[in-house]
PDB file of C-alpha atoms and ligand atoms in Angstrom:
ATOM      1  CA  MET A   1     -34.937 -29.767 101.300  1.00 89.00           C
ATOM      2  CA  GLN A   2     -33.912 -26.445 102.488  1.00 95.00           C
ATOM      3  CA  LEU A   3     -37.006 -24.203 103.655  1.00 97.00           C
ATOM      4  CA  LEU A   4     -36.631 -20.739 102.130  1.00 98.00           C
ATOM      5  CA  ILE A   5     -36.962 -17.954 103.979  1.00 98.00           C
ATOM      6  CA  ALA A   6     -37.567 -14.780 101.633  1.00 98.00           C
ATOM      7  CA  ALA A   7     -37.523 -10.937 102.511  1.00 98.00           C
ATOM      8  CA  ASN A   8     -39.654  -8.880 100.154  1.00 98.00           C
ATOM      9  CA  TRP A   9     -38.641  -4.802 101.196  1.00 98.00           C
ATOM     10  CA  LYS A  10     -41.300  -4.397  98.299  1.00 98.00           C
ATOM     11  CA  MET A  11     -40.466  -0.113  98.211  1.00 98.00           C
ATOM     12  CA  TYR A  12     -38.926   0.153 100.742  1.00 98.00           C
ATOM     13  CA  LYS A  13     -35.151   1.149 101.517  1.00 98.00           C
ATOM     14  CA  THR A  14     -32.322   3.183  99.380  1.00 98.00           C
ATOM     15  CA  GLY A  15     -29.671   1.350  99.223  1.00 98.00           C
ATOM     16  CA  GLU A  16     -28.030   2.954 101.946  1.00 98.00           C
ATOM     17  CA  GLU A  17     -30.983   1.519 103.650  1.00 98.00           C
ATOM     18  CA  ALA A  18     -30.847  -1.377 103.297  1.00 98.00           C
ATOM     19  CA  VAL A  19     -27.233  -2.079 103.681  1.00 98.00           C
ATOM     20  CA  SER A  20     -27.373  -0.451 106.903  1.00 98.00           C
ATOM     21  CA  THR A  21     -30.241  -3.348 107.846  1.00 98.00           C
ATOM     22  CA  LEU A  22     -27.925  -5.735 105.567  1.00 97.00           C
ATOM     23  CA  ALA A  23     -25.429  -5.029 108.223  1.00 97.00           C
ATOM     24  CA  ASP A  24     -27.974  -5.651 111.579  1.00 97.00           C
ATOM     25  CA  LEU A  25     -28.610  -8.865 109.992  1.00 97.00           C
ATOM     26  CA  GLY A  26     -25.331 -10.145 109.125  1.00 95.00           C
ATOM     27  CA  ARG A  27     -25.254  -9.302 113.103  1.00 95.00           C
ATOM     28  CA  LEU A  28     -27.558 -10.694 114.298  1.00 96.00           C
ATOM     29  CA  LEU A  29     -27.558 -13.839 112.361  1.00 95.00           C
ATOM     30  CA  PRO A  30     -24.621 -14.633 111.432  1.00 92.00           C
ATOM     31  CA  SER A  31     -25.264 -17.342 108.384  1.00 91.00           C
ATOM     32  CA  PRO A  32     -29.342 -19.204 108.417  1.00 91.00           C
ATOM     33  CA  PRO A  33     -29.761 -22.706 110.372  1.00 90.00           C
ATOM     34  CA  GLY A  34     -28.481 -25.182 107.748  1.00 91.00           C
ATOM     35  CA  ASP A  35     -31.570 -26.456 106.514  1.00 94.00           C
ATOM     36  CA  ARG A  36     -32.399 -22.535 105.579  1.00 96.00           C
ATOM     37  CA  GLN A  37     -31.400 -20.431 103.035  1.00 97.00           C
ATOM     38  CA  VAL A  38     -32.398 -16.488 103.001  1.00 98.00           C
ATOM     39  CA  VAL A  39     -33.221 -14.449 100.531  1.00 98.00           C
ATOM     40  CA  VAL A  40     -33.880 -10.658 100.514  1.00 98.00           C
ATOM     41  CA  PHE A  41     -36.079  -8.855  97.407  1.00 98.00           C
ATOM     42  CA  VAL A  42     -34.415  -4.954  97.292  1.00 98.00           C
ATOM     43  CA  PRO A  43     -35.620  -2.609  95.459  1.00 98.00           C
ATOM     44  CA  PHE A  44     -33.657  -2.087  92.045  1.00 98.00           C
ATOM     45  CA  THR A  45     -31.868   0.846  93.040  1.00 98.00           C
ATOM     46  CA  ALA A  46     -30.277  -0.940  96.104  1.00 98.00           C
ATOM     47  CA  LEU A  47     -29.256  -4.548  94.786  1.00 98.00           C
ATOM     48  CA  ALA A  48     -25.600  -3.514  93.917  1.00 98.00           C
ATOM     49  CA  GLN A  49     -25.027  -1.922  97.009  1.00 98.00           C
ATOM     50  CA  ALA A  50     -26.760  -5.048  98.423  1.00 98.00           C
ATOM     51  CA  ALA A  51     -25.407  -7.315  96.904  1.00 97.00           C
ATOM     52  CA  ARG A  52     -21.676  -6.211  98.180  1.00 96.00           C
ATOM     53  CA  ALA A  53     -22.514  -5.789 101.336  1.00 94.00           C
ATOM     54  CA  ALA A  54     -24.542  -9.362 101.931  1.00 93.00           C
ATOM     55  CA  GLY A  55     -22.960 -11.734 104.098  1.00 84.00           C
ATOM     56  CA  PRO A  56     -22.594 -15.203 103.786  1.00 83.00           C
ATOM     57  CA  GLY A  57     -25.342 -17.470 102.883  1.00 89.00           C
ATOM     58  CA  LEU A  58     -27.122 -14.199 102.217  1.00 96.00           C
ATOM     59  CA  ALA A  59     -28.594 -14.219  98.420  1.00 98.00           C
ATOM     60  CA  LEU A  60     -30.024 -11.394  96.992  1.00 98.00           C
ATOM     61  CA  GLY A  61     -33.256 -11.050  94.332  1.00 98.00           C
ATOM     62  CA  ALA A  62     -35.487  -8.456  92.797  1.00 98.00           C
ATOM     63  CA  GLN A  63     -38.666  -7.609  93.141  1.00 98.00           C
ATOM     64  CA  ASN A  64     -40.321  -8.266  89.692  1.00 98.00           C
ATOM     65  CA  CYS A  65     -37.935  -7.933  85.950  1.00 98.00           C
ATOM     66  CA  TYR A  66     -39.200  -7.359  82.234  1.00 98.00           C
ATOM     67  CA  PRO A  67     -39.145 -10.775  79.949  1.00 98.00           C
ATOM     68  CA  ALA A  68     -37.002  -9.533  77.011  1.00 98.00           C
ATOM     69  CA  GLU A  69     -33.243  -9.396  76.916  1.00 98.00           C
ATOM     70  CA  GLU A  70     -32.768  -5.583  75.662  1.00 98.00           C
ATOM     71  CA  GLY A  71     -34.682  -3.210  74.419  1.00 98.00           C
ATOM     72  CA  ALA A  72     -37.002  -0.047  74.235  1.00 98.00           C
ATOM     73  CA  PHE A  73     -39.347  -0.501  77.091  1.00 98.00           C
ATOM     74  CA  THR A  74     -38.769   2.065  79.069  1.00 98.00           C
ATOM     75  CA  GLY A  75     -38.177   2.203  83.088  1.00 97.00           C
ATOM     76  CA  GLU A  76     -38.399  -1.986  82.945  1.00 98.00           C
ATOM     77  CA  ILE A  77     -35.220  -4.069  83.950  1.00 98.00           C
ATOM     78  CA  SER A  78     -34.315  -6.799  82.429  1.00 98.00           C
ATOM     79  CA  PRO A  79     -32.732 -10.450  84.621  1.00 98.00           C
ATOM     80  CA  ALA A  80     -29.991  -9.600  82.556  1.00 98.00           C
ATOM     81  CA  MET A  81     -29.439  -6.748  84.345  1.00 98.00           C
ATOM     82  CA  ILE A  82     -30.523  -8.082  87.550  1.00 98.00           C
ATOM     83  CA  ARG A  83     -27.781 -10.687  88.094  1.00 98.00           C
ATOM     84  CA  ALA A  84     -25.190  -8.218  86.604  1.00 98.00           C
ATOM     85  CA  ALA A  85     -25.721  -6.120  90.120  1.00 98.00           C
ATOM     86  CA  GLY A  86     -25.783  -8.729  91.892  1.00 98.00           C
ATOM     87  CA  GLY A  87     -28.932 -10.868  92.218  1.00 98.00           C
ATOM     88  CA  THR A  88     -29.649 -14.391  91.526  1.00 98.00           C
ATOM     89  CA  TRP A  89     -33.738 -14.320  92.489  1.00 98.00           C
ATOM     90  CA  VAL A  90     -36.263 -12.353  91.344  1.00 99.00           C
ATOM     91  CA  LEU A  91     -40.423 -12.675  92.436  1.00 98.00           C
ATOM     92  CA  ALA A  92     -42.678 -13.442  89.067  1.00 98.00           C
ATOM     93  CA  GLY A  93     -47.179 -12.188  89.630  1.00 98.00           C
ATOM     94  CA  HIS A  94     -47.172 -10.496  93.190  1.00 98.00           C
ATOM     95  CA  SER A  95     -50.120  -9.561  94.513  1.00 98.00           C
ATOM     96  CA  GLU A  96     -49.482  -5.611  93.930  1.00 98.00           C
ATOM     97  CA  ARG A  97     -48.212  -5.971  90.147  1.00 98.00           C
ATOM     98  CA  ARG A  98     -51.724  -7.955  89.616  1.00 97.00           C
ATOM     99  CA  SER A  99     -53.607  -5.094  90.960  1.00 96.00           C
ATOM    100  CA  LEU A 100     -51.979  -2.510  90.811  1.00 97.00           C
ATOM    101  CA  PHE A 101     -49.698  -2.924  87.778  1.00 97.00           C
ATOM    102  CA  ARG A 102     -52.457  -4.902  86.252  1.00 97.00           C
ATOM    103  CA  GLU A 103     -50.495  -7.861  85.067  1.00 98.00           C
ATOM    104  CA  SER A 104     -51.609 -10.909  84.035  1.00 98.00           C
ATOM    105  CA  ASP A 105     -51.318 -14.643  84.530  1.00 98.00           C
ATOM    106  CA  ASP A 106     -49.660 -14.347  80.664  1.00 98.00           C
ATOM    107  CA  PHE A 107     -47.587 -11.806  81.285  1.00 98.00           C
ATOM    108  CA  VAL A 108     -45.943 -13.119  84.062  1.00 98.00           C
ATOM    109  CA  GLY A 109     -45.921 -16.635  82.957  1.00 98.00           C
ATOM    110  CA  ARG A 110     -43.689 -14.983  80.363  1.00 98.00           C
ATOM    111  CA  LYS A 111     -41.897 -13.623  83.308  1.00 98.00           C
ATOM    112  CA  THR A 112     -41.474 -16.552  84.878  1.00 98.00           C
ATOM    113  CA  ALA A 113     -39.828 -18.970  81.694  1.00 98.00           C
ATOM    114  CA  PHE A 114     -37.885 -16.032  80.349  1.00 98.00           C
ATOM    115  CA  ALA A 115     -36.424 -15.201  83.878  1.00 98.00           C
ATOM    116  CA  LEU A 116     -35.560 -18.858  84.148  1.00 98.00           C
ATOM    117  CA  ARG A 117     -33.743 -19.272  81.518  1.00 98.00           C
ATOM    118  CA  ALA A 118     -32.039 -16.101  81.383  1.00 98.00           C
ATOM    119  CA  GLY A 119     -30.371 -18.003  84.991  1.00 98.00           C
ATOM    120  CA  LEU A 120     -32.371 -16.367  87.737  1.00 98.00           C
ATOM    121  CA  GLN A 121     -34.376 -18.615  90.493  1.00 98.00           C
ATOM    122  CA  VAL A 122     -37.676 -17.276  90.349  1.00 98.00           C
ATOM    123  CA  ILE A 123     -40.740 -17.610  93.025  1.00 98.00           C
ATOM    124  CA  LEU A 124     -44.359 -17.689  91.642  1.00 98.00           C
ATOM    125  CA  CYS A 125     -46.711 -15.700  93.887  1.00 98.00           C
ATOM    126  CA  VAL A 126     -50.178 -16.552  93.305  1.00 98.00           C
ATOM    127  CA  GLY A 127     -53.351 -15.605  95.619  1.00 98.00           C
ATOM    128  CA  GLU A 128     -56.592 -15.206  95.792  1.00 97.00           C
ATOM    129  CA  THR A 129     -58.545 -11.487  97.340  1.00 96.00           C
ATOM    130  CA  LEU A 130     -61.489 -12.462 100.000  1.00 94.00           C
ATOM    131  CA  GLU A 131     -63.769 -11.384  97.021  1.00 95.00           C
ATOM    132  CA  GLU A 132     -62.332 -14.533  94.491  1.00 95.00           C
ATOM    133  CA  ARG A 133     -62.563 -16.730  97.664  1.00 93.00           C
ATOM    134  CA  ASP A 134     -65.897 -15.526  98.360  1.00 92.00           C
ATOM    135  CA  SER A 135     -67.552 -16.501  95.300  1.00 93.00           C
ATOM    136  CA  GLY A 136     -66.220 -18.754  92.859  1.00 83.00           C
ATOM    137  CA  GLY A 137     -63.843 -20.430  95.460  1.00 87.00           C
ATOM    138  CA  LEU A 138     -60.122 -21.159  95.918  1.00 96.00           C
ATOM    139  CA  ARG A 139     -59.640 -24.058  93.334  1.00 97.00           C
ATOM    140  CA  PRO A 140     -60.277 -22.220  89.784  1.00 97.00           C
ATOM    141  CA  VAL A 141     -58.053 -18.926  90.498  1.00 97.00           C
ATOM    142  CA  LEU A 142     -54.811 -20.627  91.960  1.00 98.00           C
ATOM    143  CA  GLU A 143     -55.516 -22.987  88.448  1.00 98.00           C
ATOM    144  CA  ARG A 144     -55.641 -20.557  86.108  1.00 98.00           C
ATOM    145  CA  GLN A 145     -52.793 -18.786  88.239  1.00 98.00           C
ATOM    146  CA  MET A 146     -50.447 -21.759  88.290  1.00 98.00           C
ATOM    147  CA  ARG A 147     -51.307 -22.682  84.455  1.00 98.00           C
ATOM    148  CA  GLY A 148     -50.726 -19.075  83.016  1.00 98.00           C
ATOM    149  CA  GLY A 149     -47.584 -18.937  85.555  1.00 98.00           C
ATOM    150  CA  LEU A 150     -45.953 -21.612  84.285  1.00 97.00           C
ATOM    151  CA  ASP A 151     -46.844 -21.863  80.854  1.00 96.00           C
ATOM    152  CA  GLY A 152     -43.545 -22.316  78.737  1.00 93.00           C
ATOM    153  CA  VAL A 153     -41.454 -23.295  82.064  1.00 97.00           C
ATOM    154  CA  ASP A 154     -39.140 -25.814  80.923  1.00 96.00           C
ATOM    155  CA  PRO A 155     -38.657 -29.136  83.774  1.00 96.00           C
ATOM    156  CA  ALA A 156     -35.431 -28.908  84.288  1.00 96.00           C
ATOM    157  CA  PHE A 157     -36.024 -26.093  86.179  1.00 97.00           C
ATOM    158  CA  LEU A 158     -37.510 -27.901  88.805  1.00 96.00           C
ATOM    159  CA  PRO A 159     -36.651 -28.387  92.031  1.00 95.00           C
ATOM    160  CA  SER A 160     -34.180 -25.934  92.790  1.00 94.00           C
ATOM    161  CA  SER A 161     -34.804 -23.219  90.476  1.00 98.00           C
ATOM    162  CA  LEU A 162     -38.675 -22.609  91.063  1.00 98.00           C
ATOM    163  CA  ALA A 163     -40.760 -22.288  93.906  1.00 98.00           C
ATOM    164  CA  VAL A 164     -44.111 -21.377  94.215  1.00 98.00           C
ATOM    165  CA  ALA A 165     -45.655 -18.638  97.581  1.00 98.00           C
ATOM    166  CA  TYR A 166     -48.906 -18.760  98.645  1.00 98.00           C
ATOM    167  CA  GLU A 167     -50.119 -15.355  99.376  1.00 98.00           C
ATOM    168  CA  PRO A 168     -53.735 -14.414  99.640  1.00 97.00           C
ATOM    169  CA  VAL A 169     -54.731 -11.092  99.391  1.00 96.00           C
ATOM    170  CA  TRP A 170     -56.157 -10.581 102.270  1.00 95.00           C
ATOM    171  CA  ALA A 171     -53.409 -11.842 104.273  1.00 95.00           C
ATOM    172  CA  ILE A 172     -50.950  -9.157 102.750  1.00 94.00           C
ATOM    173  CA  GLY A 173     -50.391  -7.051 105.461  1.00 94.00           C
ATOM    174  CA  SER A 174     -53.251  -7.032 106.909  1.00 93.00           C
ATOM    175  CA  GLY A 175     -52.325  -8.858 110.563  1.00 92.00           C
ATOM    176  CA  ARG A 176     -54.477 -11.663 109.374  1.00 92.00           C
ATOM    177  CA  VAL A 177     -52.495 -14.716 108.760  1.00 92.00           C
ATOM    178  CA  ALA A 178     -53.907 -17.509 107.215  1.00 93.00           C
ATOM    179  CA  GLY A 179     -55.645 -20.265 109.083  1.00 95.00           C
ATOM    180  CA  ARG A 180     -54.177 -23.728 109.023  1.00 96.00           C
ATOM    181  CA  GLU A 181     -57.607 -25.329 107.223  1.00 96.00           C
ATOM    182  CA  GLU A 182     -56.718 -22.520 104.865  1.00 96.00           C
ATOM    183  CA  ILE A 183     -52.676 -22.521 104.750  1.00 98.00           C
ATOM    184  CA  LEU A 184     -53.355 -26.414 104.386  1.00 98.00           C
ATOM    185  CA  GLU A 185     -56.156 -26.529 101.697  1.00 97.00           C
ATOM    186  CA  ALA A 186     -53.998 -24.153  99.376  1.00 98.00           C
ATOM    187  CA  HIS A 187     -50.188 -25.335  99.663  1.00 98.00           C
ATOM    188  CA  GLY A 188     -52.409 -29.262  98.860  1.00 98.00           C
ATOM    189  CA  LEU A 189     -53.966 -27.489  95.664  1.00 98.00           C
ATOM    190  CA  ILE A 190     -50.849 -26.156  94.907  1.00 98.00           C
ATOM    191  CA  ARG A 191     -48.468 -29.787  95.500  1.00 98.00           C
ATOM    192  CA  SER A 192     -51.250 -31.373  93.043  1.00 98.00           C
ATOM    193  CA  LEU A 193     -50.800 -28.119  89.776  1.00 98.00           C
ATOM    194  CA  LEU A 194     -47.331 -28.505  90.210  1.00 98.00           C
ATOM    195  CA  GLU A 195     -46.963 -32.587  90.101  1.00 97.00           C
ATOM    196  CA  ASN A 196     -49.403 -32.617  87.449  1.00 96.00           C
ATOM    197  CA  ARG A 197     -47.281 -30.626  85.512  1.00 96.00           C
ATOM    198  CA  PHE A 198     -43.592 -31.120  86.160  1.00 96.00           C
ATOM    199  CA  GLY A 199     -44.430 -35.353  88.001  1.00 95.00           C
ATOM    200  CA  ALA A 200     -41.601 -35.828  90.380  1.00 93.00           C
ATOM    201  CA  ALA A 201     -40.012 -32.636  90.019  1.00 94.00           C
ATOM    202  CA  GLY A 202     -43.036 -30.595  91.248  1.00 96.00           C
ATOM    203  CA  ARG A 203     -42.885 -32.719  94.700  1.00 96.00           C
ATOM    204  CA  GLY A 204     -39.203 -30.991  95.297  1.00 96.00           C
ATOM    205  CA  ALA A 205     -40.165 -27.806  94.506  1.00 97.00           C
ATOM    206  CA  ARG A 206     -40.567 -25.648  97.541  1.00 98.00           C
ATOM    207  CA  ILE A 207     -43.978 -24.246  98.479  1.00 98.00           C
ATOM    208  CA  LEU A 208     -43.665 -20.694 100.084  1.00 98.00           C
ATOM    209  CA  TYR A 209     -46.600 -18.637 102.557  1.00 98.00           C
ATOM    210  CA  GLY A 210     -46.777 -14.907 103.010  1.00 98.00           C
ATOM    211  CA  GLY A 211     -49.489 -12.857 104.797  1.00 98.00           C
ATOM    212  CA  SER A 212     -48.652 -11.657 107.773  1.00 97.00           C
ATOM    213  CA  VAL A 213     -45.987 -13.711 109.042  1.00 98.00           C
ATOM    214  CA  LYS A 214     -44.198 -12.305 111.973  1.00 98.00           C
ATOM    215  CA  PRO A 215     -42.173 -14.303 114.414  1.00 98.00           C
ATOM    216  CA  ASP A 216     -44.178 -15.666 116.684  1.00 97.00           C
ATOM    217  CA  ASN A 217     -46.802 -17.390 113.836  1.00 97.00           C
ATOM    218  CA  ALA A 218     -43.454 -18.798 111.719  1.00 98.00           C
ATOM    219  CA  GLY A 219     -42.516 -21.714 113.613  1.00 97.00           C
ATOM    220  CA  SER A 220     -46.725 -23.115 113.480  1.00 97.00           C
ATOM    221  CA  VAL A 221     -47.045 -22.264 109.764  1.00 98.00           C
ATOM    222  CA  LEU A 222     -43.305 -23.610 109.003  1.00 98.00           C
ATOM    223  CA  GLY A 223     -44.184 -26.838 110.479  1.00 97.00           C
ATOM    224  CA  LEU A 224     -47.447 -27.280 108.019  1.00 97.00           C
ATOM    225  CA  ASP A 225     -47.682 -30.099 105.557  1.00 97.00           C
ATOM    226  CA  ASN A 226     -45.973 -28.458 102.140  1.00 98.00           C
ATOM    227  CA  VAL A 227     -44.960 -25.395 103.906  1.00 98.00           C
ATOM    228  CA  ASN A 228     -41.278 -25.151 102.552  1.00 98.00           C
ATOM    229  CA  GLY A 229     -40.885 -21.284 103.421  1.00 98.00           C
ATOM    230  CA  VAL A 230     -41.815 -18.114 104.049  1.00 98.00           C
ATOM    231  CA  LEU A 231     -42.446 -14.847 102.281  1.00 98.00           C
ATOM    232  CA  VAL A 232     -42.341 -11.737 104.383  1.00 98.00           C
ATOM    233  CA  GLY A 233     -43.617  -8.478 104.226  1.00 98.00           C
ATOM    234  CA  GLY A 234     -43.740  -5.586 107.111  1.00 98.00           C
ATOM    235  CA  ALA A 235     -41.708  -7.993 109.222  1.00 98.00           C
ATOM    236  CA  SER A 236     -38.941  -8.657 106.927  1.00 98.00           C
ATOM    237  CA  LEU A 237     -37.696  -5.015 107.571  1.00 98.00           C
ATOM    238  CA  ARG A 238     -35.894  -5.128 110.528  1.00 98.00           C
ATOM    239  CA  ALA A 239     -33.203  -7.247 110.694  1.00 98.00           C
ATOM    240  CA  GLU A 240     -34.871  -7.585 114.615  1.00 98.00           C
ATOM    241  CA  SER A 241     -37.645  -9.682 113.162  1.00 98.00           C
ATOM    242  CA  PHE A 242     -36.466 -11.065 110.318  1.00 98.00           C
ATOM    243  CA  SER A 243     -33.772 -12.950 112.018  1.00 98.00           C
ATOM    244  CA  ALA A 244     -35.322 -14.314 114.404  1.00 98.00           C
ATOM    245  CA  ILE A 245     -38.409 -15.411 111.246  1.00 98.00           C
ATOM    246  CA  ALA A 246     -35.860 -16.857 109.371  1.00 97.00           C
ATOM    247  CA  ARG A 247     -34.308 -18.818 112.753  1.00 96.00           C
ATOM    248  CA  ALA A 248     -37.663 -19.840 113.989  1.00 96.00           C
ATOM    249  CA  PRO A 249     -38.018 -23.258 115.837  1.00 94.00           C
ATOM    250  CA  VAL A 250     -40.470 -25.236 113.806  1.00 94.00           C
ATOM    251  CA  PRO A 251     -42.147 -27.482 116.102  1.00 87.00           C
ATOM    252  CA  GLY A 252     -42.487 -31.217 116.160  1.00 78.00           C
ATOM    253  CA  THR A 253     -40.258 -32.238 113.252  1.00 80.00           C
ATOM    254  CA  GLY A 254     -36.429 -30.872 115.224  1.00 74.00           C
ATOM    255  CA  ARG A 255     -35.887 -28.088 112.625  1.00 81.00           C
TER     256      ARG A 255
HETATM  257  P1  LIG B 301     -46.861  -9.194 104.870  1.00 57.76           P
HETATM  258  O1  LIG B 301     -46.006  -9.857 105.246  1.00 57.76           O
HETATM  259  O2  LIG B 301     -46.842  -7.736 105.218  1.00 57.76           O
HETATM  260  O3  LIG B 301     -48.379  -9.450 105.156  1.00 57.76           O
HETATM  261  O4  LIG B 301     -46.739  -9.071 102.712  1.00 57.76           O
HETATM  262  C1  LIG B 301     -46.386  -9.735 102.444  1.00 57.76           C
HETATM  263  C2  LIG B 301     -46.268 -10.269 101.900  1.00 57.76           C
HETATM  264  O5  LIG B 301     -46.813  -9.244 100.402  1.00 57.76           O
HETATM  265  C3  LIG B 301     -44.891 -10.593 100.876  1.00 57.76           C
HETATM  266  O6  LIG B 301     -44.626 -10.764  99.597  1.00 57.76           O
END
């Protein structure tokens, strides 16, 4: 299984800025290590330029989509438009979309299933707020988000086209990476939910960790059980730090 190293540029970078960062990345990481797949989730407006500028071995994705082929959905972008612009991946259910734009589990599930059927690969994002962790615990939140987010997903798309990113909301942009035990517990739970839903295919699907991943903690996070990649926000904006994360040695694995 290739590790999936993903950059989420959020609402940063114009097309020109994206091209310039990708050029730096091409110099620092001419091709990703063979055991790793690298994908950069850019703003919609940068996607076509970024796709033309991206070096070999680098895939591009969008950060959101609307689950319809086309229609009167002012301001929205379809999976087909993403593909036409050169994107092969899309994020679904990032916590910023859930909290700022009130996206429900059900809507995230519709996007995930639709984007897969439309030929995109999808990273479904899940994760609890600090309040949820302190009140009801982790399990009910992850169970609810996974049930809703995977409802209607055709098992044929697993394991390669669907990955799940565990991003505890309290670790995003806070500089406070989740601890070893916290990551092991959440990823173990997500693995068992994937297996319950998809059987053997769920065992092979990748589970990424996201939340304050930096060059100095990426290797140890990637070495944990059921961590098959990382989804990086702030530290992905500069080619120096993202290339260091993409090639971080994983202790004790020979990777
Ligand atoms: P940070 O790496 O900035 O904490 O962001 C994580 C994230 O939200 C990636 O999707």
